[in-house]
Amino acid sequence: MKFSRRLDLLKPYVFVEIARIIARKRSEGIEVVSFGVGDPDMPTPNVVIDRLVNSARDPVNHRYPETDGLPRLREAIASWYNSRFGVSHLDPTSEVLPLIGAKEGVGHVAFCFLDAGDIALVPDPAYPVYGVGTMFAGADVYTMPLYESNGWLPVLEDIPVDIAKKSKVMWLNYPNNPTGAVADKGFYQKAIQFAKEYEIALLHDAAYSENVYEGYKALSIMELDGAKDVSMEFHSLSKLFNMTGWRFGMAVGNSEMVQGLFKIKSNLDSGIPQAIQEMAIEALSGSQIYIDQNNSVYQSRRDKLVRALNDIGLKVTSPQAALYLWAQVPDGYTSESFTARLLDDLAIAVTPGSSFGECGEGYIRLSLTTPDNMIDKGVERLLSWKNPSVSGG
Ligand SMILES: Cc1ncc(COP(=O)(O)O)c(C=O)c1O
């Protein structure tokens, strides 16, 4: 068989690998505590499920959906942006597009902007799909390294002018996966200015804007003046309403950019099953109380885990947002060797920071989407770790 070069360049998706390792351990009778993938353990709200069940019985929902979704759905997305972020300027007809999960849109959007040899500015560490989409389009990644010393924000001044001139896309993601960092208005303003100056499509991934703690309020880039001239934002119901399994996301922003993605998608997919679109309408238009309820659970898990990690000598700061702890591995370890040590000694699975890019080396990521009883087991195992040798490999 003659496969594409693209397939060779593609590494196995990190969470597929982690799931395989966990399954193997479990088949050996070992109870693994997994802090791996960010997949909410709490159920989708009942009202949202009820809407699915009722909609599934209606034959109108049994046929091909439209790629751009029901007009009522696009209106519900625009209204949610208004009630949540005070963004009242989104036109549901041309500036809103439902996605089959944010991942799908994040991957496909590369085809709107990038051809072979083009450049995309991609943060490191980052959600891997920004780079993968770039590679699929035959374009090259120029890495914007993220360091703790700059609050895990890229230093835009460090991007060489000749690279900026050639770049067609910049990816940003705040609240950030994997670091948990957040961005303020000043940073977004600078990014918008940069994108305008160099005619770059600014793609912001806001999938974690609602996973926030102690009253922190994350911004949508759409709140900023001039954002809609150059940018598009990706969002998702996955982490808002525990809906990873239903696959629903959305893109909003500049109409030409949104319509570009629509053109790509309409040639590739036939939209989101309408009964699932009805779920999204229910989730976005109904009570938002579930978001706060989830956040208080995540916050208590965050606090327990941060304490335990600090107690065994790991450096980790308590994030204001997102669903992850980003902990520094002890001296003498790499991300992978410490991940392996946790798995072998404690049957605890985490994600090595290096799987989010070279700058993630030296860190591990722990997801807070682990059920409370397993969080407690994980904490117990960490605290009773007799010989962690955290000061030497
Ligand atoms: C930063 C980021 N963007 C997008 C996604 C994908 O979300 P969805 O479940 O809507 O595809 C994830 C999932 O973990 C993510 O971490």
PDB file of N, CA and C in Angstrom, residues 137-207:
ATOM      1  N   ALA A 137      -2.323  20.882   5.912  1.00  0.00           N
ATOM      2  CA  ALA A 137      -2.438  21.847   4.815  1.00  0.00           C
ATOM      3  C   ALA A 137      -1.102  22.015   4.077  1.00  0.00           C
ATOM      4  N   GLY A 138      -0.070  21.305   4.512  1.00  0.00           N
ATOM      5  CA  GLY A 138       1.241  21.376   3.847  1.00  0.00           C
ATOM      6  C   GLY A 138       2.043  22.595   4.267  1.00  0.00           C
ATOM      7  N   ALA A 139       1.564  23.307   5.296  1.00  0.00           N
ATOM      8  CA  ALA A 139       2.242  24.536   5.726  1.00  0.00           C
ATOM      9  C   ALA A 139       3.214  24.232   6.860  1.00  0.00           C
ATOM     10  N   ASP A 140       3.984  25.265   7.245  1.00  0.00           N
ATOM     11  CA  ASP A 140       4.997  25.079   8.291  1.00  0.00           C
ATOM     12  C   ASP A 140       4.603  25.824   9.551  1.00  0.00           C
ATOM     13  N   VAL A 141       4.954  25.214  10.673  1.00  0.00           N
ATOM     14  CA  VAL A 141       4.720  25.851  11.977  1.00  0.00           C
ATOM     15  C   VAL A 141       5.925  26.708  12.326  1.00  0.00           C
ATOM     16  N   TYR A 142       5.681  27.963  12.708  1.00  0.00           N
ATOM     17  CA  TYR A 142       6.723  28.743  13.392  1.00  0.00           C
ATOM     18  C   TYR A 142       6.307  28.788  14.860  1.00  0.00           C
ATOM     19  N   THR A 143       7.184  28.270  15.706  1.00  0.00           N
ATOM     20  CA  THR A 143       6.819  28.101  17.116  1.00  0.00           C
ATOM     21  C   THR A 143       6.906  29.408  17.888  1.00  0.00           C
ATOM     22  N   MET A 144       5.843  29.698  18.632  1.00  0.00           N
ATOM     23  CA  MET A 144       5.897  30.811  19.588  1.00  0.00           C
ATOM     24  C   MET A 144       6.045  30.165  20.970  1.00  0.00           C
ATOM     25  N   PRO A 145       7.269  30.169  21.531  1.00  0.00           N
ATOM     26  CA  PRO A 145       7.456  29.478  22.813  1.00  0.00           C
ATOM     27  C   PRO A 145       6.718  30.186  23.950  1.00  0.00           C
ATOM     28  N   LEU A 146       6.125  29.420  24.827  1.00  0.00           N
ATOM     29  CA  LEU A 146       5.455  29.975  26.010  1.00  0.00           C
ATOM     30  C   LEU A 146       6.289  29.619  27.231  1.00  0.00           C
ATOM     31  N   TYR A 147       6.592  30.654  28.031  1.00  0.00           N
ATOM     32  CA  TYR A 147       7.365  30.420  29.251  1.00  0.00           C
ATOM     33  C   TYR A 147       6.606  30.967  30.446  1.00  0.00           C
ATOM     34  N   GLU A 148       6.843  30.289  31.575  1.00  0.00           N
ATOM     35  CA  GLU A 148       6.195  30.714  32.816  1.00  0.00           C
ATOM     36  C   GLU A 148       6.541  32.166  33.131  1.00  0.00           C
ATOM     37  N   SER A 149       7.804  32.561  32.826  1.00  0.00           N
ATOM     38  CA  SER A 149       8.260  33.915  33.165  1.00  0.00           C
ATOM     39  C   SER A 149       7.435  34.988  32.452  1.00  0.00           C
ATOM     40  N   ASN A 150       6.744  34.622  31.361  1.00  0.00           N
ATOM     41  CA  ASN A 150       5.878  35.596  30.672  1.00  0.00           C
ATOM     42  C   ASN A 150       4.408  35.196  30.808  1.00  0.00           C
ATOM     43  N   GLY A 151       4.108  34.486  31.897  1.00  0.00           N
ATOM     44  CA  GLY A 151       2.714  34.091  32.149  1.00  0.00           C
ATOM     45  C   GLY A 151       2.166  33.149  31.094  1.00  0.00           C
ATOM     46  N   TRP A 152       3.032  32.415  30.436  1.00  0.00           N
ATOM     47  CA  TRP A 152       2.652  31.466  29.380  1.00  0.00           C
ATOM     48  C   TRP A 152       1.959  32.170  28.213  1.00  0.00           C
ATOM     49  N   LEU A 153       2.369  33.430  27.982  1.00  0.00           N
ATOM     50  CA  LEU A 153       1.876  34.177  26.818  1.00  0.00           C
ATOM     51  C   LEU A 153       3.020  34.273  25.809  1.00  0.00           C
ATOM     52  N   PRO A 154       2.751  34.218  24.512  1.00  0.00           N
ATOM     53  CA  PRO A 154       3.844  34.390  23.552  1.00  0.00           C
ATOM     54  C   PRO A 154       4.348  35.832  23.569  1.00  0.00           C
ATOM     55  N   VAL A 155       5.640  36.003  23.338  1.00  0.00           N
ATOM     56  CA  VAL A 155       6.202  37.354  23.245  1.00  0.00           C
ATOM     57  C   VAL A 155       6.163  37.732  21.764  1.00  0.00           C
ATOM     58  N   LEU A 156       5.198  38.563  21.409  1.00  0.00           N
ATOM     59  CA  LEU A 156       4.985  38.852  19.987  1.00  0.00           C
ATOM     60  C   LEU A 156       6.179  39.596  19.389  1.00  0.00           C
ATOM     61  N   GLU A 157       6.848  40.403  20.226  1.00  0.00           N
ATOM     62  CA  GLU A 157       8.017  41.167  19.743  1.00  0.00           C
ATOM     63  C   GLU A 157       9.148  40.232  19.339  1.00  0.00           C
ATOM     64  N   ASP A 158       9.142  39.006  19.835  1.00  0.00           N
ATOM     65  CA  ASP A 158      10.218  38.060  19.505  1.00  0.00           C
ATOM     66  C   ASP A 158      10.034  37.403  18.136  1.00  0.00           C
ATOM     67  N   ILE A 159       8.878  37.610  17.525  1.00  0.00           N
ATOM     68  CA  ILE A 159       8.658  36.984  16.211  1.00  0.00           C
ATOM     69  C   ILE A 159       9.385  37.833  15.166  1.00  0.00           C
ATOM     70  N   PRO A 160      10.360  37.255  14.454  1.00  0.00           N
ATOM     71  CA  PRO A 160      11.117  38.061  13.486  1.00  0.00           C
ATOM     72  C   PRO A 160      10.178  38.657  12.427  1.00  0.00           C
ATOM     73  N   VAL A 161      10.479  39.888  12.010  1.00  0.00           N
ATOM     74  CA  VAL A 161       9.608  40.603  11.078  1.00  0.00           C
ATOM     75  C   VAL A 161       9.414  39.819   9.778  1.00  0.00           C
ATOM     76  N   ASP A 162      10.499  39.194   9.282  1.00  0.00           N
ATOM     77  CA  ASP A 162      10.332  38.471   8.010  1.00  0.00           C
ATOM     78  C   ASP A 162       9.390  37.275   8.180  1.00  0.00           C
ATOM     79  N   ILE A 163       9.396  36.661   9.373  1.00  0.00           N
ATOM     80  CA  ILE A 163       8.467  35.538   9.628  1.00  0.00           C
ATOM     81  C   ILE A 163       7.046  36.091   9.738  1.00  0.00           C
ATOM     82  N   ALA A 164       6.899  37.192  10.482  1.00  0.00           N
ATOM     83  CA  ALA A 164       5.559  37.789  10.657  1.00  0.00           C
ATOM     84  C   ALA A 164       4.958  38.144   9.300  1.00  0.00           C
ATOM     85  N   LYS A 165       5.803  38.680   8.416  1.00  0.00           N
ATOM     86  CA  LYS A 165       5.307  39.098   7.091  1.00  0.00           C
ATOM     87  C   LYS A 165       4.814  37.906   6.286  1.00  0.00           C
ATOM     88  N   LYS A 166       5.480  36.758   6.480  1.00  0.00           N
ATOM     89  CA  LYS A 166       5.112  35.573   5.698  1.00  0.00           C
ATOM     90  C   LYS A 166       3.974  34.772   6.347  1.00  0.00           C
ATOM     91  N   SER A 167       3.692  35.051   7.625  1.00  0.00           N
ATOM     92  CA  SER A 167       2.711  34.224   8.345  1.00  0.00           C
ATOM     93  C   SER A 167       1.289  34.557   7.924  1.00  0.00           C
ATOM     94  N   LYS A 168       0.456  33.539   7.903  1.00  0.00           N
ATOM     95  CA  LYS A 168      -0.939  33.769   7.514  1.00  0.00           C
ATOM     96  C   LYS A 168      -1.917  33.525   8.653  1.00  0.00           C
ATOM     97  N   VAL A 169      -1.440  32.837   9.690  1.00  0.00           N
ATOM     98  CA  VAL A 169      -2.315  32.435  10.785  1.00  0.00           C
ATOM     99  C   VAL A 169      -1.566  32.555  12.099  1.00  0.00           C
ATOM    100  N   MET A 170      -2.270  32.997  13.145  1.00  0.00           N
ATOM    101  CA  MET A 170      -1.711  32.887  14.504  1.00  0.00           C
ATOM    102  C   MET A 170      -2.753  32.213  15.395  1.00  0.00           C
ATOM    103  N   TRP A 171      -2.307  31.188  16.125  1.00  0.00           N
ATOM    104  CA  TRP A 171      -3.189  30.514  17.080  1.00  0.00           C
ATOM    105  C   TRP A 171      -2.940  31.026  18.491  1.00  0.00           C
ATOM    106  N   LEU A 172      -4.027  31.287  19.213  1.00  0.00           N
ATOM    107  CA  LEU A 172      -3.950  31.597  20.645  1.00  0.00           C
ATOM    108  C   LEU A 172      -5.012  30.771  21.352  1.00  0.00           C
ATOM    109  N   ASN A 173      -4.780  30.465  22.620  1.00  0.00           N
ATOM    110  CA  ASN A 173      -5.743  29.667  23.378  1.00  0.00           C
ATOM    111  C   ASN A 173      -5.668  30.049  24.859  1.00  0.00           C
ATOM    112  N   TYR A 174      -6.658  30.831  25.288  1.00  0.00           N
ATOM    113  CA  TYR A 174      -6.757  31.210  26.712  1.00  0.00           C
ATOM    114  C   TYR A 174      -8.216  31.170  27.127  1.00  0.00           C
ATOM    115  N   PRO A 175      -8.519  30.680  28.329  1.00  0.00           N
ATOM    116  CA  PRO A 175      -7.657  29.961  29.245  1.00  0.00           C
ATOM    117  C   PRO A 175      -6.983  28.788  28.540  1.00  0.00           C
ATOM    118  N   ASN A 176      -5.744  28.567  28.946  1.00  0.00           N
ATOM    119  CA  ASN A 176      -4.854  27.737  28.149  1.00  0.00           C
ATOM    120  C   ASN A 176      -4.810  26.272  28.565  1.00  0.00           C
ATOM    121  N   ASN A 177      -4.843  25.435  27.554  1.00  0.00           N
ATOM    122  CA  ASN A 177      -4.497  24.031  27.695  1.00  0.00           C
ATOM    123  C   ASN A 177      -3.096  23.900  27.094  1.00  0.00           C
ATOM    124  N   PRO A 178      -2.086  23.434  27.787  1.00  0.00           N
ATOM    125  CA  PRO A 178      -2.134  22.707  29.049  1.00  0.00           C
ATOM    126  C   PRO A 178      -1.788  23.520  30.300  1.00  0.00           C
ATOM    127  N   THR A 179      -1.410  24.798  30.176  1.00  0.00           N
ATOM    128  CA  THR A 179      -0.780  25.469  31.336  1.00  0.00           C
ATOM    129  C   THR A 179      -1.774  26.040  32.339  1.00  0.00           C
ATOM    130  N   GLY A 180      -3.036  26.222  31.936  1.00  0.00           N
ATOM    131  CA  GLY A 180      -4.019  26.842  32.828  1.00  0.00           C
ATOM    132  C   GLY A 180      -3.898  28.363  32.864  1.00  0.00           C
ATOM    133  N   ALA A 181      -3.011  28.933  32.036  1.00  0.00           N
ATOM    134  CA  ALA A 181      -2.795  30.384  32.056  1.00  0.00           C
ATOM    135  C   ALA A 181      -3.992  31.131  31.455  1.00  0.00           C
ATOM    136  N   VAL A 182      -4.102  32.403  31.816  1.00  0.00           N
ATOM    137  CA  VAL A 182      -5.168  33.249  31.271  1.00  0.00           C
ATOM    138  C   VAL A 182      -4.547  34.488  30.623  1.00  0.00           C
ATOM    139  N   ALA A 183      -5.348  35.156  29.791  1.00  0.00           N
ATOM    140  CA  ALA A 183      -4.845  36.356  29.103  1.00  0.00           C
ATOM    141  C   ALA A 183      -5.760  37.535  29.420  1.00  0.00           C
ATOM    142  N   ASP A 184      -5.160  38.736  29.464  1.00  0.00           N
ATOM    143  CA  ASP A 184      -5.996  39.910  29.755  1.00  0.00           C
ATOM    144  C   ASP A 184      -6.211  40.742  28.482  1.00  0.00           C
ATOM    145  N   LYS A 185      -7.000  41.807  28.661  1.00  0.00           N
ATOM    146  CA  LYS A 185      -7.363  42.653  27.512  1.00  0.00           C
ATOM    147  C   LYS A 185      -6.141  43.195  26.785  1.00  0.00           C
ATOM    148  N   GLY A 186      -5.139  43.632  27.575  1.00  0.00           N
ATOM    149  CA  GLY A 186      -3.936  44.234  26.989  1.00  0.00           C
ATOM    150  C   GLY A 186      -3.263  43.270  26.023  1.00  0.00           C
ATOM    151  N   PHE A 187      -3.184  41.999  26.420  1.00  0.00           N
ATOM    152  CA  PHE A 187      -2.522  41.021  25.553  1.00  0.00           C
ATOM    153  C   PHE A 187      -3.327  40.821  24.268  1.00  0.00           C
ATOM    154  N   TYR A 188      -4.645  40.671  24.411  1.00  0.00           N
ATOM    155  CA  TYR A 188      -5.463  40.466  23.204  1.00  0.00           C
ATOM    156  C   TYR A 188      -5.362  41.674  22.273  1.00  0.00           C
ATOM    157  N   GLN A 189      -5.339  42.877  22.885  1.00  0.00           N
ATOM    158  CA  GLN A 189      -5.224  44.085  22.052  1.00  0.00           C
ATOM    159  C   GLN A 189      -3.948  44.056  21.223  1.00  0.00           C
ATOM    160  N   LYS A 190      -2.847  43.664  21.894  1.00  0.00           N
ATOM    161  CA  LYS A 190      -1.552  43.596  21.191  1.00  0.00           C
ATOM    162  C   LYS A 190      -1.609  42.576  20.051  1.00  0.00           C
ATOM    163  N   ALA A 191      -2.261  41.435  20.346  1.00  0.00           N
ATOM    164  CA  ALA A 191      -2.339  40.374  19.328  1.00  0.00           C
ATOM    165  C   ALA A 191      -3.175  40.849  18.138  1.00  0.00           C
ATOM    166  N   ILE A 192      -4.250  41.570  18.410  1.00  0.00           N
ATOM    167  CA  ILE A 192      -5.105  42.064  17.316  1.00  0.00           C
ATOM    168  C   ILE A 192      -4.319  43.072  16.458  1.00  0.00           C
ATOM    169  N   GLN A 193      -3.597  43.940  17.149  1.00  0.00           N
ATOM    170  CA  GLN A 193      -2.774  44.932  16.411  1.00  0.00           C
ATOM    171  C   GLN A 193      -1.753  44.241  15.515  1.00  0.00           C
ATOM    172  N   PHE A 194      -1.101  43.224  16.097  1.00  0.00           N
ATOM    173  CA  PHE A 194      -0.081  42.459  15.365  1.00  0.00           C
ATOM    174  C   PHE A 194      -0.717  41.807  14.139  1.00  0.00           C
ATOM    175  N   ALA A 195      -1.890  41.199  14.344  1.00  0.00           N
ATOM    176  CA  ALA A 195      -2.570  40.505  13.239  1.00  0.00           C
ATOM    177  C   ALA A 195      -2.945  41.504  12.144  1.00  0.00           C
ATOM    178  N   LYS A 196      -3.357  42.714  12.559  1.00  0.00           N
ATOM    179  CA  LYS A 196      -3.720  43.735  11.551  1.00  0.00           C
ATOM    180  C   LYS A 196      -2.492  44.186  10.782  1.00  0.00           C
ATOM    181  N   GLU A 197      -1.417  44.428  11.542  1.00  0.00           N
ATOM    182  CA  GLU A 197      -0.205  44.942  10.905  1.00  0.00           C
ATOM    183  C   GLU A 197       0.310  43.969   9.847  1.00  0.00           C
ATOM    184  N   TYR A 198       0.270  42.680  10.161  1.00  0.00           N
ATOM    185  CA  TYR A 198       0.871  41.703   9.234  1.00  0.00           C
ATOM    186  C   TYR A 198      -0.177  40.917   8.439  1.00  0.00           C
ATOM    187  N   GLU A 199      -1.423  41.357   8.507  1.00  0.00           N
ATOM    188  CA  GLU A 199      -2.519  40.677   7.782  1.00  0.00           C
ATOM    189  C   GLU A 199      -2.536  39.183   8.063  1.00  0.00           C
ATOM    190  N   ILE A 200      -2.644  38.902   9.340  1.00  0.00           N
ATOM    191  CA  ILE A 200      -2.650  37.504   9.795  1.00  0.00           C
ATOM    192  C   ILE A 200      -4.047  37.179  10.333  1.00  0.00           C
ATOM    193  N   ALA A 201      -4.520  35.978  10.033  1.00  0.00           N
ATOM    194  CA  ALA A 201      -5.796  35.530  10.610  1.00  0.00           C
ATOM    195  C   ALA A 201      -5.544  35.095  12.055  1.00  0.00           C
ATOM    196  N   LEU A 202      -6.207  35.770  12.980  1.00  0.00           N
ATOM    197  CA  LEU A 202      -5.995  35.474  14.399  1.00  0.00           C
ATOM    198  C   LEU A 202      -7.062  34.486  14.847  1.00  0.00           C
ATOM    199  N   LEU A 203      -6.617  33.297  15.213  1.00  0.00           N
ATOM    200  CA  LEU A 203      -7.551  32.228  15.559  1.00  0.00           C
ATOM    201  C   LEU A 203      -7.454  31.989  17.063  1.00  0.00           C
ATOM    202  N   HIS A 204      -8.537  32.274  17.766  1.00  0.00           N
ATOM    203  CA  HIS A 204      -8.517  32.125  19.226  1.00  0.00           C
ATOM    204  C   HIS A 204      -9.391  30.961  19.637  1.00  0.00           C
ATOM    205  N   ASP A 205      -8.826  30.108  20.467  1.00  0.00           N
ATOM    206  CA  ASP A 205      -9.546  28.934  20.964  1.00  0.00           C
ATOM    207  C   ASP A 205      -9.948  29.217  22.411  1.00  0.00           C
ATOM    208  N   ALA A 206     -11.254  29.351  22.632  1.00  0.00           N
ATOM    209  CA  ALA A 206     -11.758  29.725  23.962  1.00  0.00           C
ATOM    210  C   ALA A 206     -12.504  28.566  24.625  1.00  0.00           C
ATOM    211  N   ALA A 207     -12.086  27.343  24.300  1.00  0.00           N
ATOM    212  CA  ALA A 207     -12.835  26.158  24.768  1.00  0.00           C
ATOM    213  C   ALA A 207     -13.000  26.100  26.290  1.00  0.00           C
TER     214      ALA A 207
END
